[in-house]
Structure formats: structure tokens, C-alpha cells
Short mmCIF file of C-alpha atoms in Angstrom, two decimals:
data_model
loop_
_atom_site.label_atom_id
_atom_site.label_comp_id
_atom_site.label_asym_id
_atom_site.label_seq_id
_atom_site.Cartn_x
_atom_site.Cartn_y
_atom_site.Cartn_z
CA MET A 1 -57.19 119.96 -24.29
CA THR A 2 -58.33 118.19 -21.12
CA LYS A 3 -58.68 114.92 -23.06
CA ALA A 4 -55.08 115.22 -24.20
CA ILE A 5 -53.89 115.82 -20.63
CA ALA A 6 -55.95 112.86 -19.37
CA VAL A 7 -54.54 110.57 -22.07
CA PHE A 8 -51.01 111.72 -21.26
CA LEU A 9 -51.44 111.11 -17.52
CA ILE A 10 -53.02 107.68 -18.00
CA SER A 11 -50.28 106.62 -20.41
CA ALA A 12 -47.57 107.93 -18.04
CA VAL A 13 -49.06 105.92 -15.15
CA LEU A 14 -49.30 102.76 -17.24
CA ILE A 15 -45.73 103.09 -18.48
CA GLY A 16 -44.58 103.76 -14.90
CA PHE A 17 -46.18 100.54 -13.68
CA ALA A 18 -44.88 98.56 -16.65
CA SER A 19 -41.25 99.57 -16.10
CA TYR A 20 -39.37 98.29 -13.09
CA CYS A 21 -36.29 99.27 -11.16
CA TYR A 22 -34.25 97.70 -8.44
CA GLY A 23 -33.61 98.99 -4.95
CA SER A 24 -29.92 99.38 -5.74
CA ASP A 25 -30.81 101.99 -8.39
CA TRP A 26 -32.50 104.17 -5.77
CA ASP A 27 -29.56 103.61 -3.44
CA LYS A 28 -27.19 105.08 -6.05
CA VAL A 29 -29.45 108.07 -6.67
CA GLY A 30 -29.66 108.75 -2.93
CA LYS A 31 -25.89 108.71 -2.62
CA ILE A 32 -25.54 111.16 -5.51
CA PHE A 33 -28.07 113.59 -4.01
CA ALA A 34 -26.42 113.32 -0.58
CA GLY A 35 -23.06 114.17 -2.18
CA ILE A 36 -24.53 117.18 -4.01
CA GLU A 37 -26.17 118.54 -0.84
CA GLY A 38 -23.00 117.84 1.18
CA LEU A 39 -21.03 119.91 -1.35
CA ARG A 40 -23.55 122.74 -1.00
CA ILE A 41 -23.30 122.67 2.80
CA LEU A 42 -19.47 122.56 2.82
CA THR A 43 -19.20 125.54 0.45
CA GLY A 44 -21.77 127.60 2.37
CA GLY A 45 -24.29 127.64 -0.46
CA ASN A 46 -21.88 128.89 -3.13
CA VAL A 47 -22.18 125.66 -5.12
CA ASP A 48 -25.88 124.87 -5.54
CA VAL A 49 -26.33 122.33 -8.32
CA VAL A 50 -30.00 121.54 -7.62
CA GLY A 51 -30.96 125.21 -7.18
CA THR A 52 -29.24 126.22 -10.40
CA PHE A 53 -30.80 123.32 -12.31
CA THR A 54 -34.34 124.10 -11.10
CA GLY A 55 -33.93 127.87 -11.46
CA ILE A 56 -34.62 128.76 -7.83
CA ASN A 57 -31.06 129.75 -7.08
CA ASN A 58 -30.95 133.51 -6.45
CA ASN A 59 -27.44 134.94 -6.62
CA ASP A 60 -28.54 138.47 -5.61
CA ARG A 61 -28.90 137.64 -1.93
CA TYR A 62 -26.86 139.10 0.89
CA ILE A 63 -25.49 137.03 3.71
CA VAL A 64 -24.95 139.06 6.84
CA ARG A 65 -22.64 137.57 9.41
CA ARG A 66 -21.69 139.27 12.63
CA SER A 67 -18.80 138.68 14.97
CA LYS A 68 -18.31 140.48 18.29
CA HIS A 69 -17.37 143.94 17.03
CA HIS A 70 -17.25 143.69 13.26
CA HIS A 71 -20.02 143.68 10.69
CA HIS A 72 -19.15 141.57 7.65
CA THR A 73 -21.26 141.46 4.50
CA TYR A 74 -20.88 138.90 1.77
CA GLY A 75 -22.57 139.05 -1.60
CA ARG A 76 -22.66 141.35 -4.58
CA GLY A 77 -21.42 144.89 -3.84
CA GLY A 78 -23.28 147.43 -1.77
CA SER A 79 -23.45 148.15 1.90
CA CYS A 80 -25.80 147.16 4.67
CA ARG A 81 -27.04 149.21 7.58
CA ARG A 82 -28.97 148.22 10.65
CA ILE A 83 -32.42 149.81 10.95
CA TRP A 84 -35.28 149.55 13.45
CA ALA A 85 -38.48 148.15 11.92
CA PRO A 86 -41.50 148.96 14.10
CA ARG A 87 -44.30 146.42 14.40
CA PHE A 88 -47.79 147.93 14.29
CA THR A 89 -51.04 146.24 15.24
CA TRP A 90 -54.62 147.40 14.81
CA LYS A 91 -56.87 147.64 17.88
CA LYS A 92 -60.65 147.86 17.82
CA ARG A 93 -62.56 149.71 20.54
CA TRP A 94 -66.29 150.16 21.17
CA ILE A 95 -67.53 153.73 21.63
CA PRO A 96 -71.00 153.72 23.28
CA THR A 97 -73.85 156.05 22.30
CA HIS A 98 -73.18 159.60 23.51
CA LYS A 99 -74.16 163.20 22.92
CA GLU A 100 -72.00 165.89 21.40
CA TYR A 101 -72.59 169.58 20.85
CA ASP A 102 -72.05 171.37 17.52
CA GLU A 103 -72.32 175.16 17.18
CA GLU A 104 -74.29 174.95 13.92
CA LEU A 105 -76.45 171.90 14.59
CA GLY A 106 -76.77 172.01 18.37
CA GLU A 107 -76.91 168.78 20.33
CA ILE A 108 -76.10 165.64 18.29
CA ILE A 109 -76.62 162.02 19.34
CA VAL A 110 -73.83 159.78 18.11
CA GLU A 111 -74.81 156.10 18.01
CA GLY A 112 -72.50 153.41 19.35
CA HIS A 113 -69.78 152.34 16.95
CA TYR A 114 -66.37 150.72 16.74
CA ILE A 115 -63.20 152.65 16.01
CA LYS A 116 -59.93 151.15 14.75
CA TYR A 117 -56.57 152.64 15.60
CA LYS A 118 -52.98 151.63 15.03
CA ILE A 119 -50.59 151.13 17.95
CA ASN A 120 -46.85 150.50 18.02
CA ASN A 121 -46.33 146.99 19.36
CA GLY A 122 -42.54 146.88 19.64
CA GLY A 123 -40.35 146.06 16.68
CA TYR A 124 -37.15 144.37 15.59
CA TRP A 125 -33.76 145.15 14.12
CA THR A 126 -33.20 144.31 10.48
CA TYR A 127 -30.58 144.97 7.84
CA GLU A 128 -31.18 147.08 4.76
CA CYS A 129 -28.69 146.34 2.01
CA HIS A 130 -28.12 148.45 -1.09
#
């Protein structure tokens, strides 16, 4: 299998060097791609020729746009609501060797160790769409 792939790649490289093209050909291709992307930008992403052709175009997305007092949602059905998403971080703290007392065992020596605990480190507003 690897021999077949190697033969294919070598033959593709040799054919690529054997064929030639002019600079004007690339100029035409560049103009076509610029026109396609300009169409996508002018329509706000509704017309996505390259994304549809490659299969990366996802039509299930929601676009949330806000004006001063109104909340507009565009996309396939459903509603969106604003929710607070907390941001948690893990802290690590050293606890030195100390003694504790247990009713059954008596005095216990606890060796030094690290503890990890989660703290709330702010957050951000996000939209949850159904």
C-alpha cells in the first residue's frame, strides 16, 4: 500500500513539473475566488459556495445580533437566552506536616502534602439557543 502511495505521489509531482501554466491563468482564478468571497461577505454568509463545496458549511448555526434594546436571533427556529457561564480555575496549596487528634487512634501525624481546590475566577455572559 505504501509503495502505491509513493508511486502516485512521485508521478503526480513529475506530471506537475511537466505541465505548465501562465501567470494570466492564476490571475483569472484569483478574480473568480475574490468574486465568490465578495458574494459571501455581501450576503452575510448566506451564500457560501466554497463552504458548501468542501462540506464545512454548517447551516445549523445561530447568529445573535444585538441592538440597543432588542435581541434579534437569526437562524433555524428556536429561542436564545442569555446565561452566566462561570469560569473555574484549580489552585494548588501546600499543607505542611502537622498533628491531628482522632478519638479512636489518638494523635496522628499527617505528612506534608498538596491539596487542589476549585475557585470561581469570574465568568462571562453567553447565549444558549434551543
